[in-house]
Short mmCIF file of C-alpha atoms and ligand atoms in Angstrom, two decimals:
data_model
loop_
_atom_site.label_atom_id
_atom_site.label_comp_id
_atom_site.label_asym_id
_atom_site.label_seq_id
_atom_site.Cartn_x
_atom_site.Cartn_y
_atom_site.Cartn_z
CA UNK O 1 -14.35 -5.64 15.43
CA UNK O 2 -12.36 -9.10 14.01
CA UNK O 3 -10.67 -8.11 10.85
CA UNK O 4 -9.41 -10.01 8.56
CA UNK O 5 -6.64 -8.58 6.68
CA UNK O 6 -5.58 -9.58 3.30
CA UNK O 7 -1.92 -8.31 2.38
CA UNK O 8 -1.33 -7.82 6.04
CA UNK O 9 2.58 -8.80 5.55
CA UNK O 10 3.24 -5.89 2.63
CA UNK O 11 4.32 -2.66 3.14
CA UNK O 12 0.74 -0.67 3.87
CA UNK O 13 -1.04 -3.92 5.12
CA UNK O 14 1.82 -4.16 8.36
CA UNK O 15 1.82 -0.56 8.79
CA UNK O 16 -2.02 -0.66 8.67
CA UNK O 17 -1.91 -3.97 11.71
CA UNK O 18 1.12 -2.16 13.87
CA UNK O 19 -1.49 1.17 13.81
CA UNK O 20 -4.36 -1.20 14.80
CA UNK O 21 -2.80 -3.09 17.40
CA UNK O 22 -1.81 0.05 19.53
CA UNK O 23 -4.51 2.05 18.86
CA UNK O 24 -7.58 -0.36 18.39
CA UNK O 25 -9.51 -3.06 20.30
CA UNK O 26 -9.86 -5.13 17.12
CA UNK O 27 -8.93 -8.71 16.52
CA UNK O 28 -7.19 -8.79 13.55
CA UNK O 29 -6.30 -11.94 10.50
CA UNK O 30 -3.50 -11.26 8.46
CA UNK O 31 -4.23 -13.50 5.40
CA UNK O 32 -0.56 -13.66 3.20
CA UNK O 33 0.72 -15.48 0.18
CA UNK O 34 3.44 -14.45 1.43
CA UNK O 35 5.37 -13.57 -2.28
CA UNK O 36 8.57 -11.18 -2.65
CA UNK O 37 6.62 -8.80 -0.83
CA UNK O 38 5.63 -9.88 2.49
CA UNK O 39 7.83 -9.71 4.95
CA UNK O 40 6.67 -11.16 8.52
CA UNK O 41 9.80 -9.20 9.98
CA UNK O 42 7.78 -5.64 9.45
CA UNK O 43 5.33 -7.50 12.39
CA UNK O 44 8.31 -8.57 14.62
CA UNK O 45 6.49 -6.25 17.23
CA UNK O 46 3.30 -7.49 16.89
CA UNK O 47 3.80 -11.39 16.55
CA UNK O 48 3.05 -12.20 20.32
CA UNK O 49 0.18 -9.51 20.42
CA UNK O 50 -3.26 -11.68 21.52
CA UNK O 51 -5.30 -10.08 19.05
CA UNK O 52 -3.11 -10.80 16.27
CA UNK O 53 -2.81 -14.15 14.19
CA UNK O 54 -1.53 -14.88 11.32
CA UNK O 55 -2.56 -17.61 8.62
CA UNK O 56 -0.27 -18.01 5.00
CA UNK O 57 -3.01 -18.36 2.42
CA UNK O 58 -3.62 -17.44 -1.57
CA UNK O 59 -6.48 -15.21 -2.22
CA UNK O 60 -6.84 -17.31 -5.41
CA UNK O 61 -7.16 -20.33 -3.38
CA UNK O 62 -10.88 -20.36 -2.99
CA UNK O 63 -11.30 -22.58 -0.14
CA UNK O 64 -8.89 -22.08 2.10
CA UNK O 65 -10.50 -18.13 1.71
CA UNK O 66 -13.60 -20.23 2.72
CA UNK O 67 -12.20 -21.61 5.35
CA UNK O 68 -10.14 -18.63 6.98
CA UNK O 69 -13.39 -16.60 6.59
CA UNK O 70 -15.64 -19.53 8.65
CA UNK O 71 -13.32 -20.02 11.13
CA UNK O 72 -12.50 -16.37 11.84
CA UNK O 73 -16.19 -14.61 11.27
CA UNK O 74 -14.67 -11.34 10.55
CA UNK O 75 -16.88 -8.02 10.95
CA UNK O 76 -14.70 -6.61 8.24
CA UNK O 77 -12.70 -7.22 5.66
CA UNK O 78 -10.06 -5.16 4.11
CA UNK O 79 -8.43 -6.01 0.62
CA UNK O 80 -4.78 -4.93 0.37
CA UNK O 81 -3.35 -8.28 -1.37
CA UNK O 82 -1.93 -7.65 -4.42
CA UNK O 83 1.14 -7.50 -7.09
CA UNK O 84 2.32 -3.56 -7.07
CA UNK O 85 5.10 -2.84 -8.57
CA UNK O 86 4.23 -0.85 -11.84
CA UNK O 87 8.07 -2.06 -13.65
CA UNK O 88 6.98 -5.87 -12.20
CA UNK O 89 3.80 -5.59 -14.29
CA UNK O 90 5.77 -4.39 -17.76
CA UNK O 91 8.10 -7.38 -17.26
CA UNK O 92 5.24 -9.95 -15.96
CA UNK O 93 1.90 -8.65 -16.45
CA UNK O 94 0.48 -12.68 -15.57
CA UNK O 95 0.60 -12.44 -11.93
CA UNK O 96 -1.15 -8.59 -11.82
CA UNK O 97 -3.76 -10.41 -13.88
CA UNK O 98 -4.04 -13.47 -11.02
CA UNK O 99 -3.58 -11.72 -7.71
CA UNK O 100 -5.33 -8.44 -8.41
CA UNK O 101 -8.29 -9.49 -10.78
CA UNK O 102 -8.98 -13.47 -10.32
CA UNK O 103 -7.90 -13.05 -6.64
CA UNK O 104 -10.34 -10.45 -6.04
CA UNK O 105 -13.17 -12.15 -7.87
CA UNK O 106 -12.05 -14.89 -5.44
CA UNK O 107 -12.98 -13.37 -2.54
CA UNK O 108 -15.45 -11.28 -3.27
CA UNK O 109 -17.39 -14.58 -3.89
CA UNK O 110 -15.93 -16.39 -0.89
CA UNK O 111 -17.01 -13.46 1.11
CA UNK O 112 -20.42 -12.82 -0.60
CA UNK O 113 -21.27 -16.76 0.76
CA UNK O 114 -19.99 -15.49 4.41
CA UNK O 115 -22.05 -12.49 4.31
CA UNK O 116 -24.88 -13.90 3.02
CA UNK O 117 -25.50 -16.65 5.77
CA UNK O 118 -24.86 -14.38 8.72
CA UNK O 119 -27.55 -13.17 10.97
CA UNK O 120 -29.02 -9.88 9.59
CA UNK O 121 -27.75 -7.58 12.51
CA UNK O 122 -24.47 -8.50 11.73
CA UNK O 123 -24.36 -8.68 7.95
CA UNK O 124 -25.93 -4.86 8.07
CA UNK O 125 -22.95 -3.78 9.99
CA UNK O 126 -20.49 -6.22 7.69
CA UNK O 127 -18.20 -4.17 5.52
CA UNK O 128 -15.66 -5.47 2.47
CA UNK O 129 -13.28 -2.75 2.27
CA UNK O 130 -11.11 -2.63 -1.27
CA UNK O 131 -8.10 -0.70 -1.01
CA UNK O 132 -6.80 0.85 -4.32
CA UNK O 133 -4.98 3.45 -5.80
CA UNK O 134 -4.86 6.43 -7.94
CA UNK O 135 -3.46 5.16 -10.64
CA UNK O 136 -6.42 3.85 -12.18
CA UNK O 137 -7.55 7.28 -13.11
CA UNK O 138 -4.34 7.17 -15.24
CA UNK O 139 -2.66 10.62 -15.06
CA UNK O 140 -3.25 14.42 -15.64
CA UNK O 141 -1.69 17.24 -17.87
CA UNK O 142 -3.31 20.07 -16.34
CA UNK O 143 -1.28 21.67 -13.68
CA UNK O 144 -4.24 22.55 -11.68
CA UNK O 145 -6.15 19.22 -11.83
CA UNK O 146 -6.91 16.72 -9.75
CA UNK O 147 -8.49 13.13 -9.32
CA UNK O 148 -12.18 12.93 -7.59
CA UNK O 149 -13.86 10.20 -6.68
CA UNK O 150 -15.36 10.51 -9.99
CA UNK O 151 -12.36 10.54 -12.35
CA UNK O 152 -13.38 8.42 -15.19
CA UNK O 153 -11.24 5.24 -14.71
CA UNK O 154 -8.00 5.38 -17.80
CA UNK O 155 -5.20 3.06 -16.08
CA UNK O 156 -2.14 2.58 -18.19
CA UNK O 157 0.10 0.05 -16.87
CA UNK O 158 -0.93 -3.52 -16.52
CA UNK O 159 -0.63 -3.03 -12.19
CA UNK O 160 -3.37 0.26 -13.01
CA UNK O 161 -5.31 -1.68 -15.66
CA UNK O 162 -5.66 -4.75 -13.39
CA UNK O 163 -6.50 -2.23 -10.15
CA UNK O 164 -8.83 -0.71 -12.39
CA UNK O 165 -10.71 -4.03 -12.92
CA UNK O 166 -10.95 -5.29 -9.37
CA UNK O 167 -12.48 -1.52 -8.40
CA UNK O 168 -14.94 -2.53 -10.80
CA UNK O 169 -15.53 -5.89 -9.58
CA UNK O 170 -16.05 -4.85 -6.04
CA UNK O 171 -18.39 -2.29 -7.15
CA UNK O 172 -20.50 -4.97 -9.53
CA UNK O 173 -20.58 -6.35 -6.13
CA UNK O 174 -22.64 -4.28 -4.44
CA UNK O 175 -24.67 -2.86 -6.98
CA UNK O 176 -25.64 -6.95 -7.86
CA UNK O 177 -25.36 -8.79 -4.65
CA UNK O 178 -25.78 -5.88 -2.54
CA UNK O 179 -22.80 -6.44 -0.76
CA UNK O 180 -21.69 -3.89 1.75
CA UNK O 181 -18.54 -2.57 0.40
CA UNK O 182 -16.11 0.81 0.52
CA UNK O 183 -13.20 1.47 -1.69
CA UNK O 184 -10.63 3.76 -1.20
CA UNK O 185 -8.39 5.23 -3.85
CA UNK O 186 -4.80 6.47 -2.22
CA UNK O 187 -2.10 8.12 -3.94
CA UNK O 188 1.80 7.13 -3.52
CA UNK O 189 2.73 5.71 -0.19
CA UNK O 190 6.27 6.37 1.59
CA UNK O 191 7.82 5.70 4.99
CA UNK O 192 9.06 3.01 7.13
CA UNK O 193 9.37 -0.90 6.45
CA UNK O 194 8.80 -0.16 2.02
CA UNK O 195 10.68 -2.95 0.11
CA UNK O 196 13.60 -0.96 -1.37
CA UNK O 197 12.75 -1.76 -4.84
CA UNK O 198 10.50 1.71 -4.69
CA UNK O 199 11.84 4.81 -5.46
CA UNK O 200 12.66 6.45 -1.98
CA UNK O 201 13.96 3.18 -0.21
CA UNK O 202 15.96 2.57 -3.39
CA UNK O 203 17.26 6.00 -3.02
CA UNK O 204 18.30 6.15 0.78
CA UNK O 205 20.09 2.36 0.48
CA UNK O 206 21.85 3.19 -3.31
CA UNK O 207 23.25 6.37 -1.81
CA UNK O 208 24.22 4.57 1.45
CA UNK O 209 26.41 2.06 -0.66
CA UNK O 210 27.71 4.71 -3.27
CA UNK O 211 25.77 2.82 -6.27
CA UNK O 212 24.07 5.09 -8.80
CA UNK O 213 20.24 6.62 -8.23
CA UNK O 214 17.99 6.17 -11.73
CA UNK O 215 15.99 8.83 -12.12
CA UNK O 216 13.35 7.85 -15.05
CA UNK O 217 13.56 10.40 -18.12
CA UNK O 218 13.69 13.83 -17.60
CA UNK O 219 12.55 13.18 -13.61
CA UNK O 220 9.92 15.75 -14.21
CA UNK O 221 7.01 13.07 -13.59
CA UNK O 222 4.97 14.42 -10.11
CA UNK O 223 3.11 12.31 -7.97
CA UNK O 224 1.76 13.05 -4.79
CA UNK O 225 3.33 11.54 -1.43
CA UNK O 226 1.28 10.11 1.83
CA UNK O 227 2.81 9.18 4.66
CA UNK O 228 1.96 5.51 5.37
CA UNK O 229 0.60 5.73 8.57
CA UNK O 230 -1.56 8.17 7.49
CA UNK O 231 -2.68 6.26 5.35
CA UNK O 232 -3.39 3.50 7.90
CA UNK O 233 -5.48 6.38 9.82
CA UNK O 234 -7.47 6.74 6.68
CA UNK O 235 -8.06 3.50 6.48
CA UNK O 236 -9.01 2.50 9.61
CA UNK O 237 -11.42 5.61 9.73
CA UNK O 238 -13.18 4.46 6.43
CA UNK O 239 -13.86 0.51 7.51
CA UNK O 240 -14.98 2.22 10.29
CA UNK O 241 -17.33 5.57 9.62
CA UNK O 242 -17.23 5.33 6.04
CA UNK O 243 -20.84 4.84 4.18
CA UNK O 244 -21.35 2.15 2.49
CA UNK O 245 -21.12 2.19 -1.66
CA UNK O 246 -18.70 5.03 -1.29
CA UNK O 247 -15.17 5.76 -2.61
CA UNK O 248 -13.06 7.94 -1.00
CA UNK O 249 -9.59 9.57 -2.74
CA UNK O 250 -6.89 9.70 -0.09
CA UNK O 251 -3.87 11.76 -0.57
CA UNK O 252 -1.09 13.56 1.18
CA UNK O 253 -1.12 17.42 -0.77
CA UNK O 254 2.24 16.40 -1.45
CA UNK O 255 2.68 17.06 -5.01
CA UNK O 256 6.43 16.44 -5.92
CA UNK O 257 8.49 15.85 -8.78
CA UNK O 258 10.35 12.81 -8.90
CA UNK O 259 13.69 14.62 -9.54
CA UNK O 260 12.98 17.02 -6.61
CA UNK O 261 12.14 13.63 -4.25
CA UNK O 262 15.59 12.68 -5.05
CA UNK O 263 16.93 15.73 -4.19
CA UNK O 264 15.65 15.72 -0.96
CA UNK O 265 16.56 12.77 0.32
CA UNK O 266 20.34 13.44 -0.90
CA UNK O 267 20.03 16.56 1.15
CA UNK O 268 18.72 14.75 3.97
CA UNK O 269 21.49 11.93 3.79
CA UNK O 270 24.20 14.94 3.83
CA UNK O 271 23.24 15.36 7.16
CA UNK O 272 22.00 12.68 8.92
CA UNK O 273 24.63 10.50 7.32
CA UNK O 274 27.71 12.90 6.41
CA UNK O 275 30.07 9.99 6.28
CA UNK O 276 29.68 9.32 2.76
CA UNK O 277 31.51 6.24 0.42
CA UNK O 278 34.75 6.83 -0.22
CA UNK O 279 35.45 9.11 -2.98
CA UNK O 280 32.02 10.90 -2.97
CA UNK O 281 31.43 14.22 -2.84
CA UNK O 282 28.04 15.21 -2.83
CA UNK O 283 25.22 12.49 -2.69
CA UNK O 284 23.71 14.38 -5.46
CA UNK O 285 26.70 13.51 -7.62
CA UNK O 286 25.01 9.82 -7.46
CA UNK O 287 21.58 11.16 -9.53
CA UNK O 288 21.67 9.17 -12.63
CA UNK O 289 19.06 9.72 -15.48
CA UNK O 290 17.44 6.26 -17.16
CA UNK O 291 15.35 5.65 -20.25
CA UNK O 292 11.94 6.27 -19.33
CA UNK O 293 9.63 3.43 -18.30
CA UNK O 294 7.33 2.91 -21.08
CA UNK O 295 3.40 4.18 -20.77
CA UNK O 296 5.24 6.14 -17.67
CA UNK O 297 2.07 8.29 -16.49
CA UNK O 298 3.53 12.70 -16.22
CA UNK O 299 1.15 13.76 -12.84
CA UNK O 300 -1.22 12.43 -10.24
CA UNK O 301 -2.57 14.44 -8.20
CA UNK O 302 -5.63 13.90 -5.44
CA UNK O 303 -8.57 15.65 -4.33
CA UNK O 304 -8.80 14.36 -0.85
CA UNK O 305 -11.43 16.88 0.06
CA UNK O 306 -14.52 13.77 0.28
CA UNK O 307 -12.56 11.78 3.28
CA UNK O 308 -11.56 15.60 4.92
CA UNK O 309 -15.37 16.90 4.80
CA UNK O 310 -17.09 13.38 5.04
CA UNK O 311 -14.67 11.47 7.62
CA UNK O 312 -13.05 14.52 9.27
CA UNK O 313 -9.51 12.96 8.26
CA UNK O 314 -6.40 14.63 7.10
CA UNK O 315 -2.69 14.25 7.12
CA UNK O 316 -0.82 14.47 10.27
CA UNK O 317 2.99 14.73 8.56
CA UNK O 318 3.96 16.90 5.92
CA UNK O 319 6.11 15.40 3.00
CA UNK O 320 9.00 17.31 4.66
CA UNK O 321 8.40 15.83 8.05
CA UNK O 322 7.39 12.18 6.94
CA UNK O 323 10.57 12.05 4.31
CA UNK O 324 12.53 12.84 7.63
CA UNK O 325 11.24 10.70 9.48
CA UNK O 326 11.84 7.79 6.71
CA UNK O 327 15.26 8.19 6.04
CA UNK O 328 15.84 8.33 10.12
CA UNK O 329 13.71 4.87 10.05
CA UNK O 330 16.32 3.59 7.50
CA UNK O 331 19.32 4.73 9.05
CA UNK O 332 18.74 3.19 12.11
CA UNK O 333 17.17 -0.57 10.27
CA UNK O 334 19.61 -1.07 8.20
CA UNK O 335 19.58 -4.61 9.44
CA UNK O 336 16.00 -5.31 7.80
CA UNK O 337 17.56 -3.78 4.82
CA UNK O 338 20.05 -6.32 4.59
CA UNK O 339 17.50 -8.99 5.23
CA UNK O 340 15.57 -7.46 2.27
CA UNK O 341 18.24 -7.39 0.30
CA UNK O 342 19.98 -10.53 0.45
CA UNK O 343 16.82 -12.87 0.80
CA UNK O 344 17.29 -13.47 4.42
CA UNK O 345 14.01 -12.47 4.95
CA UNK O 346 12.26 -15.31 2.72
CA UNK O 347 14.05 -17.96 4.33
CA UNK O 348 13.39 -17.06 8.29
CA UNK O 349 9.89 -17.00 7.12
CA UNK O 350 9.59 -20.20 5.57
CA UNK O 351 10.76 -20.90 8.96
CA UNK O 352 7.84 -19.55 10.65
CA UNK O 353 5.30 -20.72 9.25
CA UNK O 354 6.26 -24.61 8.47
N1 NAD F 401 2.33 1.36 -2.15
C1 NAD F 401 1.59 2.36 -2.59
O1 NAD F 401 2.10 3.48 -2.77
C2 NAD F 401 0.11 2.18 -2.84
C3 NAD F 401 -0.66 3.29 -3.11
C4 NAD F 401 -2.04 3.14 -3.28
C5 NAD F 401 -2.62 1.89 -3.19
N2 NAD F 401 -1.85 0.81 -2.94
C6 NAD F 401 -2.52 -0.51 -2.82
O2 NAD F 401 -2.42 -0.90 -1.46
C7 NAD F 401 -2.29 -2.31 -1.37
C8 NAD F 401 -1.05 -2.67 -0.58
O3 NAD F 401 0.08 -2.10 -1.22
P1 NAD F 401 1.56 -2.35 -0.68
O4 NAD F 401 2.42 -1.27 -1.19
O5 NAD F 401 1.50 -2.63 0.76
O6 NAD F 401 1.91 -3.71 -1.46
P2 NAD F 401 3.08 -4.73 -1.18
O7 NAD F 401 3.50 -5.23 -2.52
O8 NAD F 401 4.10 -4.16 -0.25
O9 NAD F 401 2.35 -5.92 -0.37
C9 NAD F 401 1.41 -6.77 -0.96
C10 NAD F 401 1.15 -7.92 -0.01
O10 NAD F 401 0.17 -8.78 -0.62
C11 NAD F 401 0.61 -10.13 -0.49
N3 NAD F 401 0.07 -10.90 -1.61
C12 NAD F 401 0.39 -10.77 -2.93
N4 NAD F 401 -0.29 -11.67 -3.65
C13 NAD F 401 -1.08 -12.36 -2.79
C14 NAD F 401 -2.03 -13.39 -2.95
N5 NAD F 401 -2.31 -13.93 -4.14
N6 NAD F 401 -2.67 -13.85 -1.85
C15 NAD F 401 -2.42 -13.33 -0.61
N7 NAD F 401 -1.51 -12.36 -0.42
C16 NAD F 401 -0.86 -11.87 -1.49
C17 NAD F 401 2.13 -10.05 -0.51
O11 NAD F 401 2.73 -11.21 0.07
C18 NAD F 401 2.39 -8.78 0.27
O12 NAD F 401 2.49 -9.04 1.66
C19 NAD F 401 -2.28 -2.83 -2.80
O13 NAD F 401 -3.57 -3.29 -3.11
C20 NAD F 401 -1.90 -1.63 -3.63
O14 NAD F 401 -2.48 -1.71 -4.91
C21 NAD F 401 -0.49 0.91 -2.76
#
């Protein structure tokens, strides 16, 4: 298949190419703004790979969407572009509102043209894959339960609310235009390569240096935990096997609280890295509890029993296993850390692509 990837330069999109380059045939189209968030140094490996290009591009930028889909005839598509950060969205709601809902719309219609003029084999097998997240069913109470595919939709940040629209759009899609789409709903993503303004890279790098680790409220909110390349695994077996006009919830069974996440890695750091900052005693001693973030949603949880039954997919790594694994990852890239951290990374890429 030739996939064009939107997003490919964030956190899920490069661990979604790295999985497909080693374990796929496909030719792949990483389509990337390019904002805070993308970082070409998470595809150092796969830069020189034949089947990989690249091409710098705004999903809002209708033409040169046009364009990249002309030139590339993709089989597939798969949507990850867009702003995530939930405290981003509470500061700047404007470009959650651009990227996620306008850039969408954007290229649902630039893709709907594509589609529309190829031959009819291939526009049967054509597939627009939208790749979302849990949030949009807003959150639960219940200790027992659990988002399905058919959650009524009750976001509650502006990131959720504008997630929530773009779902929508991609599903007016294909109930309208009859445009072959999918649209998977995942629940929080951890592991290698995540820009350390998220909770567990924030964690590993703040204890690292000694600096304090905010814990939101009470740290009681849970949330469930995927390992990322599971994720991609999910992924790449919906574009491929998944029916068309179907959502699919994808989730780790990780339920955790956000305290006890915090706790964990500080346990972990004690002894993979036991040579702590001067004057510390415990990592622990670092946990430091901040006003809550407003709207903050108390549980998610996921029913991933659809994609398990349907698709025959499940987690490979336990939250114990992949958190290992993450802070190893860390501990041993601490020089794309420092390229994250002190802008490095922005400036080799301008670079690159000029
Ligand atoms: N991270 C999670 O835990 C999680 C969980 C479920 C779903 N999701 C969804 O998965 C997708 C990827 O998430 P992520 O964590 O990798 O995000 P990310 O913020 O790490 O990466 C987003 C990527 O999109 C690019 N981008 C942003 N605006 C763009 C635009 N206008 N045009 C082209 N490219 C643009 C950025 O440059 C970046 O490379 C998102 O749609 C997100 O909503 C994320």
């Amino acid at each position: 298949m030739r996939i064009l990837i939107t997003g490919g330069a964030g956190f899920i999109g490069s661990a979604l190419i790295r999985h497909m380059t080693s374990h796929t045939q496909n030719e792949i189209l990483n389509l990337d703004k390019l904002t805070y968030a993308g970082n070409l140094e998470s595809l150092a490996m796969v830069e020189q790979h034949e089947r990989y290009s690249f091409l710098q591009a705004d999903i809002t930028d209708s033409q040169s969407v046009s364009q990249a889909l002309a030139e590339f005839q993709p089989d597939a598509i798969m949507h990850l572009a867009a702003e995530s950060h939930v405290d981003r969205s509470i500061d700047g709601p404007a470009a959650f509102i651009q990227t996620n809902i306008v850039g969408t719309y954007v290229l649902l219609e630039a893709t709907r043209a594509y589609w529309s003029a190829l031959s009819e084999d291939r526009k049967q097998a054509f597939r627009f894959h939208h790749i979302s997240t849990d949030e949009v069913y807003g959150d639960l109470h219940g200790v027992d339960d659990l988002f399905t595919e058919t959650t009524p939709y009750a976001p509650s940040s502006p990131y959720s609310a504008s997630k929530a629209a773009s779902d929508h759009l991609v599903r007016a899609w294909q109930r309208t235009y009859g445009l072959p789409v999918l649209i998977t709903n995942c629940s929080n993503n951890y592991g290698p390569f995540h820009f350390p303004e998220k909770l567990i890279p924030l964690v590993i790098l703040n204890a690292l240096e000694g600096k304090p680790l905010p814990v939101y409220g009470d740290g009681l909110q849970v949330r469930d935990w995927l390992f990322v390349e599971d994720h991609a695994r999910a992924l790449l077996k919906v574009v491929s096997e998944g029916e068309v006009g179907e959502t699919y919830n994808i989730g780790g069974h990780n339920e955790q609280r956000n305290i006890d996440v915090v706790r964990a890695i500080c346990a972990l750091l004690e002894e993979l890295a036991p040579n702590k900052p001067a004057g510390l005693a415990h990592y622990e001693d670092l946990i430091t509890f901040v006003k809550d973030r407003p709207g903050h949603d108390q549980r998610y949880a996921i029913d991933a029993s659809k994609i398990q039954r349907e698709l025959g997919w499940i987690p490979q790594e336990t939250f114990a296993s992949g958190l290992r694994k993450t802070v190893q990852w860390y501990l041993e890239n601490l020089e794309w850390c420092r390229h994250v951290q002190d802008g490095s990374y922005q400036r080799e890429r301008m670079g690159a692509n000029t």
